[in-house]
């Protein structure tokens, strides 16, 4: 039996093809991209782990009598108050380690307000360090500044996101660079969110690129997008379908939009399948950071279009090629995106190796034994 367990979700939803869209969407925490960093932690820790969901009774976690590892997302900011979760964590008698926790703010890195309940939740995690060392791994320096503002900076270390280590190949960057030297004939786009209306002209230009290349429009959230990708457009209320159409394919009829979606829209509930699909394309772009990171980890050139602190911070911390959304807010072309893809494979490999050492040291200081998977990147 493993000495650890994952607090969150597994890397795939068992029997997803038999689940309704709502059940599948709920199972992955309302964003298919969440699967990426959970799957990455299982690789870093050396295989599948037992898991419990966040909302489980604290006594079930205590009964595990093991160290709980928490793959985290952008939980810090005014958008979420984790006070109720803090109250439940206060009853835990097990050690905890959080990895990949991030702050949510504007692209200008203005420090966000953090609800008191969320502060208490982070404090409860910090109290449960396995060995007294900082036990909260952060997505980047911006998130560290936010925690410093909360008086918790000394309980955290910048580790980036575990997804940076999904591919153990120490020469991954050089392989990406070699692929980038070839034509971008078949591309995919990491679909955005129809509520990001300020990005609608940009999104429409990305979908037009897919018309030319016959590529995939890979969705992560919200549920309407996922339903669309699962061939359930006819089950959506017309107002939702209109909103999706106006965001991604303005100027088309609803019937044309449905046909376009059947050709191009995809949703993946398994990271291995997702990465295998991305391995077969030449280039990926879009506003979803984990959609781009998965492309890079599959050995495919990817360019993130950063539009908030969350995406910008992860790109800067992990060495992911990116441009700011404001630079292409009125739309772009494949030729422009290719010209903006600036990538040094050797520098990427060196940076990833350094980040892997940091992650390795953080885990070991918290009584976690990283697998040989991480060691291959480090070169040990």
mmCIF file of C-alpha atoms in Angstrom, residues 32 77 99 105 187 316 342:
data_model
loop_
_atom_site.group_PDB
_atom_site.id
_atom_site.type_symbol
_atom_site.label_atom_id
_atom_site.label_comp_id
_atom_site.label_asym_id
_atom_site.label_seq_id
_atom_site.Cartn_x
_atom_site.Cartn_y
_atom_site.Cartn_z
ATOM 1 C CA UNK A 32 -11.031 18.762 -18.258
ATOM 2 C CA UNK A 77 -8.151 35.189 -5.326
ATOM 3 C CA UNK A 99 1.549 21.268 -5.313
ATOM 4 C CA UNK A 105 -5.625 38.108 -11.074
ATOM 5 C CA UNK A 187 -2.768 22.426 -36.303
ATOM 6 C CA UNK A 316 6.941 32.659 -17.456
ATOM 7 C CA UNK A 342 10.169 31.865 -30.498
#
